[in-house]
mmCIF file of C-alpha atoms in Angstrom:
data_model
loop_
_atom_site.group_PDB
_atom_site.id
_atom_site.type_symbol
_atom_site.label_atom_id
_atom_site.label_comp_id
_atom_site.label_asym_id
_atom_site.label_seq_id
_atom_site.Cartn_x
_atom_site.Cartn_y
_atom_site.Cartn_z
ATOM 1 C CA MET A 1 61.010 70.002 40.947
ATOM 2 C CA SER A 2 58.777 68.025 43.277
ATOM 3 C CA GLY A 3 55.834 67.754 40.891
ATOM 4 C CA GLU A 4 55.657 71.434 39.978
ATOM 5 C CA LEU A 5 55.068 72.496 36.407
ATOM 6 C CA VAL A 6 57.279 75.193 34.939
ATOM 7 C CA LEU A 7 55.767 77.084 32.009
ATOM 8 C CA ALA A 8 57.621 79.193 29.469
ATOM 9 C CA SER A 9 56.617 82.804 29.150
ATOM 10 C CA LYS A 10 55.031 84.281 26.028
ATOM 11 C CA TRP A 11 58.310 86.038 25.312
ATOM 12 C CA ASP A 12 60.161 82.710 25.226
ATOM 13 C CA ALA A 13 57.731 81.397 22.628
ATOM 14 C CA ALA A 14 58.084 84.572 20.539
ATOM 15 C CA LEU A 15 61.875 84.337 20.732
ATOM 16 C CA ASP A 16 61.734 80.714 19.559
ATOM 17 C CA VAL A 17 59.605 81.695 16.549
ATOM 18 C CA VAL A 18 62.098 84.438 15.655
ATOM 19 C CA ARG A 19 65.006 81.977 15.935
ATOM 20 C CA PHE A 20 63.143 79.468 13.767
ATOM 21 C CA LEU A 21 62.555 82.069 11.064
ATOM 22 C CA TRP A 22 66.132 83.352 11.347
ATOM 23 C CA VAL A 23 67.413 79.856 10.598
ATOM 24 C CA GLY A 24 65.013 79.600 7.675
ATOM 25 C CA PHE A 25 65.999 82.881 6.065
ATOM 26 C CA PHE A 26 69.542 83.797 7.096
ATOM 27 C CA SER A 27 71.445 80.651 8.023
ATOM 28 C CA ASP A 28 74.157 78.905 6.008
ATOM 29 C CA LEU A 29 72.140 75.707 5.757
ATOM 30 C CA PRO A 30 71.699 74.051 2.372
ATOM 31 C CA ALA A 31 68.663 75.210 0.406
ATOM 32 C CA TRP A 32 66.694 72.000 1.011
ATOM 33 C CA ALA A 33 67.084 72.404 4.797
ATOM 34 C CA ARG A 34 66.061 76.075 4.737
ATOM 35 C CA TYR A 35 63.035 75.300 2.587
ATOM 36 C CA THR A 36 62.074 72.498 4.968
ATOM 37 C CA VAL A 37 62.245 74.874 7.950
ATOM 38 C CA LEU A 38 60.224 77.532 6.138
ATOM 39 C CA GLY A 39 57.718 74.920 4.929
ATOM 40 C CA LEU A 40 57.185 73.626 8.463
ATOM 41 C CA PHE A 41 56.613 77.146 9.728
ATOM 42 C CA GLY A 42 54.256 77.980 6.866
ATOM 43 C CA SER A 43 52.239 74.801 7.303
ATOM 44 C CA THR A 44 51.911 75.509 11.026
ATOM 45 C CA VAL A 45 50.590 79.002 10.299
ATOM 46 C CA VAL A 46 48.110 77.678 7.701
ATOM 47 C CA TYR A 47 46.935 74.911 10.056
ATOM 48 C CA GLY A 48 46.387 77.427 12.864
ATOM 49 C CA PHE A 49 44.450 79.755 10.563
ATOM 50 C CA VAL A 50 42.230 76.956 9.209
ATOM 51 C CA SER A 51 41.563 75.690 12.745
ATOM 52 C CA TRP A 52 40.605 79.195 13.827
ATOM 53 C CA LEU A 53 38.239 79.554 10.851
ATOM 54 C CA ARG A 54 36.583 76.187 11.523
ATOM 55 C CA LYS A 55 36.094 77.018 15.199
ATOM 56 C CA ARG A 56 34.740 80.460 14.307
ATOM 57 C CA SER A 57 32.266 79.115 11.760
ATOM 58 C CA ALA A 58 31.095 76.343 14.090
ATOM 59 C CA HIS A 59 29.733 78.919 16.539
ATOM 60 C CA ALA A 60 28.003 81.052 13.906
ATOM 61 C CA PRO A 61 24.288 81.577 14.522
ATOM 62 C CA LYS A 62 21.903 79.711 12.219
ATOM 63 C CA ASP A 63 19.659 81.675 9.874
ATOM 64 C CA GLU A 64 15.926 81.105 10.105
ATOM 65 C CA GLY A 65 15.752 80.248 6.402
ATOM 66 C CA THR A 66 18.224 77.360 6.599
ATOM 67 C CA LEU A 67 17.470 73.691 7.079
ATOM 68 C CA GLN A 68 16.455 73.085 10.695
ATOM 69 C CA GLU A 69 17.403 69.499 11.412
ATOM 70 C CA ASP A 70 17.827 69.737 15.171
ATOM 71 C CA GLU A 71 14.619 71.503 16.186
ATOM 72 C CA GLU A 72 12.149 69.160 17.809
ATOM 73 C CA THR A 73 8.975 69.640 19.850
ATOM 74 C CA VAL A 74 7.929 67.658 22.901
ATOM 75 C CA GLN A 75 4.199 66.958 23.006
ATOM 76 C CA GLU A 76 2.148 66.656 26.195
ATOM 77 C CA GLY A 77 2.528 62.872 26.274
ATOM 78 C CA GLY A 78 6.329 63.204 26.413
ATOM 79 C CA GLU A 79 6.772 62.033 22.822
ATOM 80 C CA THR A 80 9.362 63.875 20.715
ATOM 81 C CA VAL A 81 8.151 64.856 17.236
ATOM 82 C CA GLN A 82 9.615 67.022 14.485
ATOM 83 C CA GLU A 83 7.900 70.358 13.802
ATOM 84 C CA ASP A 84 5.596 70.571 10.780
ATOM 85 C CA GLY A 85 7.474 73.560 9.336
ATOM 86 C CA THR A 86 10.784 71.713 9.055
ATOM 87 C CA ARG A 87 11.985 71.370 5.475
ATOM 88 C CA VAL A 88 13.271 67.959 4.434
ATOM 89 C CA ARG A 89 15.748 67.318 1.648
#
């Protein structure tokens, strides 16, 4: 391939997910193997959802009434000091 990178299409990934679920639901595997396949798929979905929620909440704007730990003011002398209005726990 001379250093080139070959990527799968989105349809290949979707087909793999369908195959994975087909094995989990409709195959002649023993119950413990089917439950393992379904558990792996379910845990992947839950992990993806939790990661999405954490990323979404990390970029949420801060309310003005919340604790402002990161706001600082630079005085004329170049010294960094916390604002007087900052609440401290």
